[in-house]
Coordinates of C-alpha atoms in Angstrom, one line a residue:
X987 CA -10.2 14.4 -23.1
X988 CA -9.6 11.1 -22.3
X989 CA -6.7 9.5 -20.4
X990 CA -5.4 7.7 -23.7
X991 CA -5.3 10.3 -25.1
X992 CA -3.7 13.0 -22.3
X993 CA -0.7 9.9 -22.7
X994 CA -0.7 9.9 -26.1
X995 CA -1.1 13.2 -27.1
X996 CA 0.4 16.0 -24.6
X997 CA 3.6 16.5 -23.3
X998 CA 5.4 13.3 -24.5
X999 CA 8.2 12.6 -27.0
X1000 CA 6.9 11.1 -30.5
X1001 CA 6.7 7.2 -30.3
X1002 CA 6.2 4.2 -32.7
X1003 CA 3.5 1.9 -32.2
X1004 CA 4.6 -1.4 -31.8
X1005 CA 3.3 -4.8 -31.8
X1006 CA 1.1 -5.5 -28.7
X1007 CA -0.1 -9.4 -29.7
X1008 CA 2.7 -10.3 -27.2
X1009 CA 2.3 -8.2 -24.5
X1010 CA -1.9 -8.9 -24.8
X1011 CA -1.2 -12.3 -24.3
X1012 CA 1.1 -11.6 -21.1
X1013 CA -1.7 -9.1 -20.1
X1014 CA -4.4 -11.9 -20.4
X1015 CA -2.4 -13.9 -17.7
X1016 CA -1.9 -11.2 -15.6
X1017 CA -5.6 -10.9 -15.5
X1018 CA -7.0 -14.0 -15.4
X1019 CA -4.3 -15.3 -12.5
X1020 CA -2.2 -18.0 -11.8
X1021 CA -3.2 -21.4 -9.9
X1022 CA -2.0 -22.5 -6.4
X1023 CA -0.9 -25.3 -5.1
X1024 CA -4.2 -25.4 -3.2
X1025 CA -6.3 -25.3 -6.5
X1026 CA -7.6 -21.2 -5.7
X1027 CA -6.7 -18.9 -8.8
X1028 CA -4.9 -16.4 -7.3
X1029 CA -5.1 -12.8 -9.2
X1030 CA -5.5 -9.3 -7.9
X1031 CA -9.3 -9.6 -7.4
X1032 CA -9.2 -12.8 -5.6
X1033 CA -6.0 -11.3 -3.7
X1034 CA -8.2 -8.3 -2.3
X1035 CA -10.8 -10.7 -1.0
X1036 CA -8.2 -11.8 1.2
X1037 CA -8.8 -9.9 4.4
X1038 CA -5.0 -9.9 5.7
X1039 CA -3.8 -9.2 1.7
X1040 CA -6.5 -6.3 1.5
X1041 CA -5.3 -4.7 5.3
X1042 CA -1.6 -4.8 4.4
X1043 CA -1.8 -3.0 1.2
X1044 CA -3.9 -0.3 3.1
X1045 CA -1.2 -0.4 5.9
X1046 CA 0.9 0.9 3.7
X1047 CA -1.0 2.9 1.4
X1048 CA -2.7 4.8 4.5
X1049 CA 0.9 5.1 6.2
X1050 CA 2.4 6.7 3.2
X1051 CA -0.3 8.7 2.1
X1052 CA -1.4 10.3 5.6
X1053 CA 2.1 12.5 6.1
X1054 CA 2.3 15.5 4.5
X1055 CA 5.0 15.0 0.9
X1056 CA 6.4 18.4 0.0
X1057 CA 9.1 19.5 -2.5
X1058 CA 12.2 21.2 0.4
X1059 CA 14.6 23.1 -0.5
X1060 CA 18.3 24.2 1.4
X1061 CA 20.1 26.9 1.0
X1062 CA 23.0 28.7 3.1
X1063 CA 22.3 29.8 6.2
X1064 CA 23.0 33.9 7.2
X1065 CA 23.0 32.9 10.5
X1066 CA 24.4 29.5 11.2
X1067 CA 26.9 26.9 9.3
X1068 CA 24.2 24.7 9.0
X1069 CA 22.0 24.9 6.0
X1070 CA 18.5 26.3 6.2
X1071 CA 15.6 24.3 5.4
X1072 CA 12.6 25.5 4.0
X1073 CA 8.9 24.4 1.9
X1074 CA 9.4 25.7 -1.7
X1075 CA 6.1 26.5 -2.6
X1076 CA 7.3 28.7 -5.5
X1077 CA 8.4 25.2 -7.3
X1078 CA 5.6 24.0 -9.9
X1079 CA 5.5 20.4 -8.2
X1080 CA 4.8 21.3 -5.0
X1081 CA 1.4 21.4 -4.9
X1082 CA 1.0 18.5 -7.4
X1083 CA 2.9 16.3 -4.6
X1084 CA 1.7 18.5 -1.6
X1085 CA -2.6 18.5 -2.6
X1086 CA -3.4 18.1 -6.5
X1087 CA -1.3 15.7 -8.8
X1088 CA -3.8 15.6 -11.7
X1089 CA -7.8 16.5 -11.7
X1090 CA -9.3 14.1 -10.3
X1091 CA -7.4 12.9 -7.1
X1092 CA -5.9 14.3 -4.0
X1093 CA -2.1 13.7 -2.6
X1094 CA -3.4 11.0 -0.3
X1095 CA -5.7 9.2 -2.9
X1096 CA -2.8 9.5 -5.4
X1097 CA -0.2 8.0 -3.2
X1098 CA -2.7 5.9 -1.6
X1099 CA -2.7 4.1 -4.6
X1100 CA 0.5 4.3 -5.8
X1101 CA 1.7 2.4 -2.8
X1102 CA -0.6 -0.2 -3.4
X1103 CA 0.5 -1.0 -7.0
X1104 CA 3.8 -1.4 -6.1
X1105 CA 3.4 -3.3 -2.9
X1106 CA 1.2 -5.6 -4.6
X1107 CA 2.6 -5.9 -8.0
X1108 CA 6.3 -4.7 -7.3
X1109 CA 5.9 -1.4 -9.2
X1110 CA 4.0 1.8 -9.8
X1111 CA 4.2 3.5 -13.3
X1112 CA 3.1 7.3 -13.0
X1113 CA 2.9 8.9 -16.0
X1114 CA 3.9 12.7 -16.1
X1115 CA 2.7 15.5 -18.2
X1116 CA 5.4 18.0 -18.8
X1117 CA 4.3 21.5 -20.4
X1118 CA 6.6 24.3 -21.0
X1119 CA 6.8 27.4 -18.6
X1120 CA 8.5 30.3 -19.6
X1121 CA 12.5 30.0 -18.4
X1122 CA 11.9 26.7 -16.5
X1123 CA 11.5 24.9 -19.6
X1124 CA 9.5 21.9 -19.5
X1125 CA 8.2 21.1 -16.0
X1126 CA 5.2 18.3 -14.7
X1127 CA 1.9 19.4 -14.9
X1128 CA 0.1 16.3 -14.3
X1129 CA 0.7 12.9 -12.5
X1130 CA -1.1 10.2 -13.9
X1131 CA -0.9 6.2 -12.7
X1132 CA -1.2 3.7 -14.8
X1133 CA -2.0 0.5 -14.3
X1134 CA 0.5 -1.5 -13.4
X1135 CA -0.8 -4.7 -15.4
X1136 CA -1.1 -2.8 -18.4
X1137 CA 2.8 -1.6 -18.5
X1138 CA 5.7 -3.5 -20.2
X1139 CA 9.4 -2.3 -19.3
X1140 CA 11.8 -3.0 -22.1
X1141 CA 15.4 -2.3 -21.5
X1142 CA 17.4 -1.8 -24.2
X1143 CA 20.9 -2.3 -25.4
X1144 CA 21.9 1.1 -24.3
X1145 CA 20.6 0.4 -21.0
X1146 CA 17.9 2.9 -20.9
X1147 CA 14.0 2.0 -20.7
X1148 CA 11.2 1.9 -22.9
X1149 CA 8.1 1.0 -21.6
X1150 CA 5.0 0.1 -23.8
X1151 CA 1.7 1.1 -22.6
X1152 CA -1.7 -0.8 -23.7
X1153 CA -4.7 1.2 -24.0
X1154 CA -7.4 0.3 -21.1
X1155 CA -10.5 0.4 -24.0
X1156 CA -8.4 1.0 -27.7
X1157 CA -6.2 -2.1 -27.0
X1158 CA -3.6 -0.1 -28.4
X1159 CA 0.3 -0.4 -27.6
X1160 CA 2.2 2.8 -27.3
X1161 CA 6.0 3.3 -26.7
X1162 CA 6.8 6.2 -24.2
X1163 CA 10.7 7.1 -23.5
X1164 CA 12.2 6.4 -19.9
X1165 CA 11.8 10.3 -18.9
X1166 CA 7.6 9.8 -20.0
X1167 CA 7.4 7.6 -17.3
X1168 CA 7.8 8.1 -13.2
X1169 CA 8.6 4.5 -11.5
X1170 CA 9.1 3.8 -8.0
X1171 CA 9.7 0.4 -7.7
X1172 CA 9.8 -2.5 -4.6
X1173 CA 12.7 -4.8 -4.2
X1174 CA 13.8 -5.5 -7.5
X1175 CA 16.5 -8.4 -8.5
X1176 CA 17.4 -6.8 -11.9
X1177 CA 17.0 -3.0 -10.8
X1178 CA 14.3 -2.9 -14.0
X1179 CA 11.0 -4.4 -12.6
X1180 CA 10.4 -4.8 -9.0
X1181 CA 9.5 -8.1 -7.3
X1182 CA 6.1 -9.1 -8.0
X1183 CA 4.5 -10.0 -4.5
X1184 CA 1.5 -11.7 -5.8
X1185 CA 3.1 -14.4 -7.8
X1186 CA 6.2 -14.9 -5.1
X1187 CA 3.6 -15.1 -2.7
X1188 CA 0.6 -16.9 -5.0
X1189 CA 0.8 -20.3 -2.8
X1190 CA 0.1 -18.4 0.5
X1191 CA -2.9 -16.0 -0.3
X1192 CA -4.0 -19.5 -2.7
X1193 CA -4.8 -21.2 0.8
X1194 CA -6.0 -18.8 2.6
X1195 CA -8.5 -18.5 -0.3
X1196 CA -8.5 -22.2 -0.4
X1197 CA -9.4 -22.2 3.8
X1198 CA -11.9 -19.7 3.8
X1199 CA -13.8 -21.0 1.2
X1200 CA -14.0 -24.4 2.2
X1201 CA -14.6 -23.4 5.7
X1202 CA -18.0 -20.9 4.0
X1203 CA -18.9 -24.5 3.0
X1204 CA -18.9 -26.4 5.7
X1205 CA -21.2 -23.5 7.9
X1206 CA -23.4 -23.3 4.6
X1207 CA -23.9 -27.2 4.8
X1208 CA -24.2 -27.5 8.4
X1209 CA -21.7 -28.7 10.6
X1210 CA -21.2 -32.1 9.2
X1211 CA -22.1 -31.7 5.5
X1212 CA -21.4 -35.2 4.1
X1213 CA -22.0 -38.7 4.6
X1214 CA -23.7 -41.7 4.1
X1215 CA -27.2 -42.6 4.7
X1216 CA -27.5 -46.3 4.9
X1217 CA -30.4 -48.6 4.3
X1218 CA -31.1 -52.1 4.5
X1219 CA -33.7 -52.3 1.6
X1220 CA -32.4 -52.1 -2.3
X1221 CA -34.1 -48.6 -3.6
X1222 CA -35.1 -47.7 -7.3
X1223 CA -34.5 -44.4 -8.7
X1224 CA -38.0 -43.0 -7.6
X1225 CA -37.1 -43.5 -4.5
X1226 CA -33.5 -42.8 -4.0
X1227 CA -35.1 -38.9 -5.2
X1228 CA -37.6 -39.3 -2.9
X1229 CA -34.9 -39.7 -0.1
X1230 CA -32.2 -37.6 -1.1
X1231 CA -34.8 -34.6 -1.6
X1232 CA -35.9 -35.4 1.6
X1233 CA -32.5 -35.2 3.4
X1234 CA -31.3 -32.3 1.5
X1235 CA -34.5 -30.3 2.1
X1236 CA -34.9 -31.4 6.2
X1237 CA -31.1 -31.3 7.5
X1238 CA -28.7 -29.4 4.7
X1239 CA -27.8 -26.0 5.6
X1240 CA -26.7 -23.9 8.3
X1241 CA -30.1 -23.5 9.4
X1242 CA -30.9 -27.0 10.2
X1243 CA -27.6 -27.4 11.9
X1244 CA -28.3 -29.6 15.3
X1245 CA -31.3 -30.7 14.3
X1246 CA -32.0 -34.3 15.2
X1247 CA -32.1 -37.0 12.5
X1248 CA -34.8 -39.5 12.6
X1249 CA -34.6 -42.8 11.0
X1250 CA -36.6 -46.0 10.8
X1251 CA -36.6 -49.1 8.7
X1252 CA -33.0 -49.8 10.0
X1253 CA -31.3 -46.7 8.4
X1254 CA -28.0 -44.9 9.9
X1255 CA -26.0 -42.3 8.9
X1256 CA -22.7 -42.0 9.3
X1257 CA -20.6 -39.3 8.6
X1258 CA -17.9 -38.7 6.4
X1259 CA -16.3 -35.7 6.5
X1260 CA -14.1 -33.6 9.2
X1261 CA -15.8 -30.4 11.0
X1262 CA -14.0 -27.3 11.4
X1263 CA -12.1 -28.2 14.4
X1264 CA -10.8 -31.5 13.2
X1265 CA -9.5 -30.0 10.1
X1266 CA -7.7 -27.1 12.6
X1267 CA -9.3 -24.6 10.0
X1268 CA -9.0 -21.7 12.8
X1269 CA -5.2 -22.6 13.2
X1270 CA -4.7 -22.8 9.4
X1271 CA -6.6 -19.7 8.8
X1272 CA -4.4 -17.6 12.0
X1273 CA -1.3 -19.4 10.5
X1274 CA -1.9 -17.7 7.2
X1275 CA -2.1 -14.2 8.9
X1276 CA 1.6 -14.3 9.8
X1277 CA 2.2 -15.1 6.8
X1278 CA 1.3 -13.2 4.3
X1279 CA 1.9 -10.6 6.4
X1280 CA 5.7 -11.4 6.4
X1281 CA 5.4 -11.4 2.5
X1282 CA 4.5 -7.5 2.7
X1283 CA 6.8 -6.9 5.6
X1284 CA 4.1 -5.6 7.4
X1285 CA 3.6 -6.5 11.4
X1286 CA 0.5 -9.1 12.2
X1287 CA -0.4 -6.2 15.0
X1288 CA -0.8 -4.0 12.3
X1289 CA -3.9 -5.9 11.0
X1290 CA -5.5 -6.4 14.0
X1291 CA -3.9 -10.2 14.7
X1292 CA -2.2 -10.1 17.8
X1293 CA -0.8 -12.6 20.6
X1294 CA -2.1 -12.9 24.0
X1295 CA 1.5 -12.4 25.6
X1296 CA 1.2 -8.5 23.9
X1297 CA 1.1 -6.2 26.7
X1298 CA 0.6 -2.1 25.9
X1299 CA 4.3 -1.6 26.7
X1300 CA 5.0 -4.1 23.9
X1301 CA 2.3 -3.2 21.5
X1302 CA 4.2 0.6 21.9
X1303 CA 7.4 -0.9 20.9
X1304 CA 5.7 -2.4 17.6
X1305 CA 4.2 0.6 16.8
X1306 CA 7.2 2.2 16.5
X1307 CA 9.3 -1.0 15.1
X1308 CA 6.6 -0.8 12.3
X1309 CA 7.5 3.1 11.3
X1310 CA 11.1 2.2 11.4
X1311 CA 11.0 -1.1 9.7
X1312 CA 8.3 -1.0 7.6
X1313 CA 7.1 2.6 6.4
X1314 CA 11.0 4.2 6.8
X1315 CA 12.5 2.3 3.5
X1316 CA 9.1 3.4 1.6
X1317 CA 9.4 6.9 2.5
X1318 CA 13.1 7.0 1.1
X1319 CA 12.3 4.8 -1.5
X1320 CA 9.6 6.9 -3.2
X1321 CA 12.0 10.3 -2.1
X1322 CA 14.4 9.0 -4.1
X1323 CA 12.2 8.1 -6.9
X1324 CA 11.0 11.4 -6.9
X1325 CA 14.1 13.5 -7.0
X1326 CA 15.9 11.7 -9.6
X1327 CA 12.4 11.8 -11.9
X1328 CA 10.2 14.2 -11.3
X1329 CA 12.8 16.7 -10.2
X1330 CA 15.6 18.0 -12.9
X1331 CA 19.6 17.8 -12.3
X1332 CA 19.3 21.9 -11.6
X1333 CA 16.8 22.0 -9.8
X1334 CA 18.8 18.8 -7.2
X1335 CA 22.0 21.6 -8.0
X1336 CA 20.2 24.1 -6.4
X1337 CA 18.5 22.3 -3.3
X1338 CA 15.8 21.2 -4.2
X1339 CA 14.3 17.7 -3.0
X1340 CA 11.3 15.9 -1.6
X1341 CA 10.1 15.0 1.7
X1342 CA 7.8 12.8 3.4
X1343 CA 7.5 14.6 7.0
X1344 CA 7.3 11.7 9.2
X1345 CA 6.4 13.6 12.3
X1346 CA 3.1 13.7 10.5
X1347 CA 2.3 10.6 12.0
X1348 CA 2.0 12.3 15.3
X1349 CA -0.8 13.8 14.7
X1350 CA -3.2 11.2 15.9
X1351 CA -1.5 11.1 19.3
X1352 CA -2.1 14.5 21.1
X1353 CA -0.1 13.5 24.2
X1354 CA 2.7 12.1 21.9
X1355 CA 2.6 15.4 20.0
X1356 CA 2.6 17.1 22.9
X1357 CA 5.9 15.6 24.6
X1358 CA 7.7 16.0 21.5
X1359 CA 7.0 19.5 20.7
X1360 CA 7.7 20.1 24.7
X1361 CA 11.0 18.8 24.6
X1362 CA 12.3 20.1 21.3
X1363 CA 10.8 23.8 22.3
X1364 CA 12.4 23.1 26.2
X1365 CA 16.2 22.4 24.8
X1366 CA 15.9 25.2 22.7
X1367 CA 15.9 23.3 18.9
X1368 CA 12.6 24.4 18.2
X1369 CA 11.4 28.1 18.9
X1370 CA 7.8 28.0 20.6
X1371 CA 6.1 30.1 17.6
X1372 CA 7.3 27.3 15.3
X1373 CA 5.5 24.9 17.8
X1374 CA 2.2 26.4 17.3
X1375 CA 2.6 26.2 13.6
X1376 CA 3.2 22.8 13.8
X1377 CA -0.6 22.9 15.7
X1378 CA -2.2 25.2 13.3
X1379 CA -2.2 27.7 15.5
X1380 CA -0.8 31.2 15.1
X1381 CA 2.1 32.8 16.3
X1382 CA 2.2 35.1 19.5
X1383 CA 4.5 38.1 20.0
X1384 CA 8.0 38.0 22.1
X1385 CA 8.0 33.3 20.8
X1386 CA 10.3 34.1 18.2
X1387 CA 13.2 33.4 20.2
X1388 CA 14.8 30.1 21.2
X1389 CA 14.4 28.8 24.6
X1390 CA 18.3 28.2 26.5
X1391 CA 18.5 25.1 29.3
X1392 CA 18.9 26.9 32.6
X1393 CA 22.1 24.9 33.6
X1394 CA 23.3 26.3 29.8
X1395 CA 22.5 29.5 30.1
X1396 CA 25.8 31.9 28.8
X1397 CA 25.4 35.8 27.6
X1398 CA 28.4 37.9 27.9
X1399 CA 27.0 40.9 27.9
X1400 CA 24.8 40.6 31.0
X1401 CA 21.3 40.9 29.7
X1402 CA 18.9 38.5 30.4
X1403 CA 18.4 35.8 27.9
X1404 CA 15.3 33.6 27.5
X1405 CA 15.2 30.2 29.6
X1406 CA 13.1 27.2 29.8
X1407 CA 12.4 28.3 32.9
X1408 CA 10.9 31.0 32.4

């Protein structure tokens, strides 16, 4: 069955077609671009060839996709006056979110993506597949993104959404109701769409199209491409041919670059044109960098541009500036998003929510992982079998219990209780 029609045909509230001539004609822009000042069209194809554009969007697709997203839930504690915390795998979205959220994509792919649509375009449009099971009542069965260029929010006078969806090969609009639809959107001004990063930033990936491309011409006609070849005699069109054949054929092209120019019968040639380093296309091109990158509020570092004042102490820092500052308000942006729509009011009633694990990110870092599982195990937060199941491994007997700070260490009744020294 195809995608159209798994939207239009399964698990969705009966629609009206509407008009799409509109929206096609919005569509066709979309796809086709806008111009920059510097003369590049600048649309999402153009946009990827743009190495910085292209490494940002995977910054944050690969940051949010490579922790592990599971559907939590807290309940009282028998214990302790602190709630308990727990992976509710009995919940029907938890492996959707966790490993499989439709047939053809894994959790990372999926959210891989989903990051990328709405870094690049302000918004991600998933479109869920809700089936009835037994008591739950309808529940998602099937994530499905859409793209994002092919989506038209409507809000209507009731404040609630509509959003019309046009068919990838049919052409075809199709009305779904707000609770059809999963959004997570970037930073919005009218809480509706969010803030479309390749038009606000269309002038700055236009030059750095713009740079590159005339700096692939100035290497592909050698290092001074143009000028003027000057001779004292009048020539007629059989041999101005002759001559510019000639030229173009013995000293055009990167190949010939630096090879001498011989000229007799009084001729000179005199340049026209600026090379790369009197047109600063290197500090154009670096400038760039920076900025785009402040555009998707992603550091330079993280795209492999850095200064030669960063030290490792300082490149440490950034890392972690870059978790804080830059994946942090995706994680609880897309958390949110997913407990308010993929998640029902009972099931939030009764503890239910989503989480991005950040420590995830630890992973790579064995030395990192290391200290922190040390310390948390060492002041007793974290009980050492817990540890190992944070490493794959498995638990051993008598690790069950929390280790107690020697200088902490209080038991009334006189028996020996476990220490982190021992």
């Amino acid at each position: 069955m195809s995608i159209w029609s798994r939207l239009t045909g399964r698990g969705t509230k009966a629609g009206v077609w509407s008009d799409g001539g509109a929206f096609q004609d919005m569509l066709g822009a979309i796809l086709s671009g806008v111009t920059a000042k510097s003369g590049a069209t600048v649309n999402r194809q153009t946009a990827f060839r743009v190495a910085v554009v292209f490494c940002c969007l995977r910054v944050l697709g690969e940051g949010v996709a490579q922790v592990p997203f599971k559907v939590m839930r807290s309940g009282r504690s028998t214990v302790s006056r602190h709630p308990e915390r727990f992976d509710a795998t009995d919940h029907p979205l938890y492996d959707l979110l966790h490993r499989a959220p439709n047939g053809w994509q894994t959790s990372f792919e999926f959210r891989e993506q989903m990051v990328m649509h709405a870094a690049l375009c302000g918004r991600a449009h998933v479109f869920k597949n809700m089936v009835n099971i037994g008591s739950r009542g309808p529940v998602v069965a099937e994530l499905i993104l859409l793209d994002p260029g092919r989506v038209k929010v409507v809000q209507n006078e009731d404040w609630s959404l509509t959003y019309k969806v046009t068919g990838a090969k049919s052409g075809e609009v199709k009305d779904f109701p707000q609770d059809a639809i999963w959004t997570v959107r970037g930073p919005s001004w009218d809480g509706v769409l969010g803030l479309d990063v390749l038009n606000i930033a269309r002038d700055a990936i236009g030059l750095s199209i713009s740079t590159e491309e005339s700096h692939s011409k100035l290497h592909a006609k050698g290092v001074r491409p143009s000028g003027v070849y000057s001779v004292d005699n009048t020539l007629d069109a059989k041999q101005y041919k002759q001559l510019r054949d000639w030229v173009t054929a013995e000293f055009v092209g990167a190949e010939n670059a630096g090879i001498p120019m011989i000229l007799g019968g009084g001729a000179k040639w005199v340049s026209q044109v600026m090379n790369g380093v009197d047109s600063q296309h290197m500090e154009t091109r670096l400038h760039q960098i920076t900025e785009i990158c402040r555009f998707f509020r992603v550091l330079p570092l993280m795209v492999g541009h850095s200064d030669k004042t960063q030290t490792f102490a300082s490149a440490e820092q950034m890392f972690l500036a870059h978790v804080v500052h830059t994946l942090m308000p995706w994680y609880e942006r897309i958390q949110q998003s997913a407990d308010v729509n993929l998640l029902s009011k009972a099931d939030r009633q009764a503890g239910y929510y989503t989480k991005l694990v950040e420590a995830g990110l630890l992973r790579g870092a064995m030395k990192d992982t290391a200290e922190y599982l040390a310390r948390l195990t060492m002041g007793g937060i974290m009980e050492r079998n817990e540890a190992r199941g944070k490493l794959d491994l498995n638990p051993i007997e008598g690790l069950d219990e929390p280790l107690t700070p020697t200088n902490m260490t209080t038991d009334p009744t006189g028996a020996p209780a476990p220490t982190a020294g021992a």
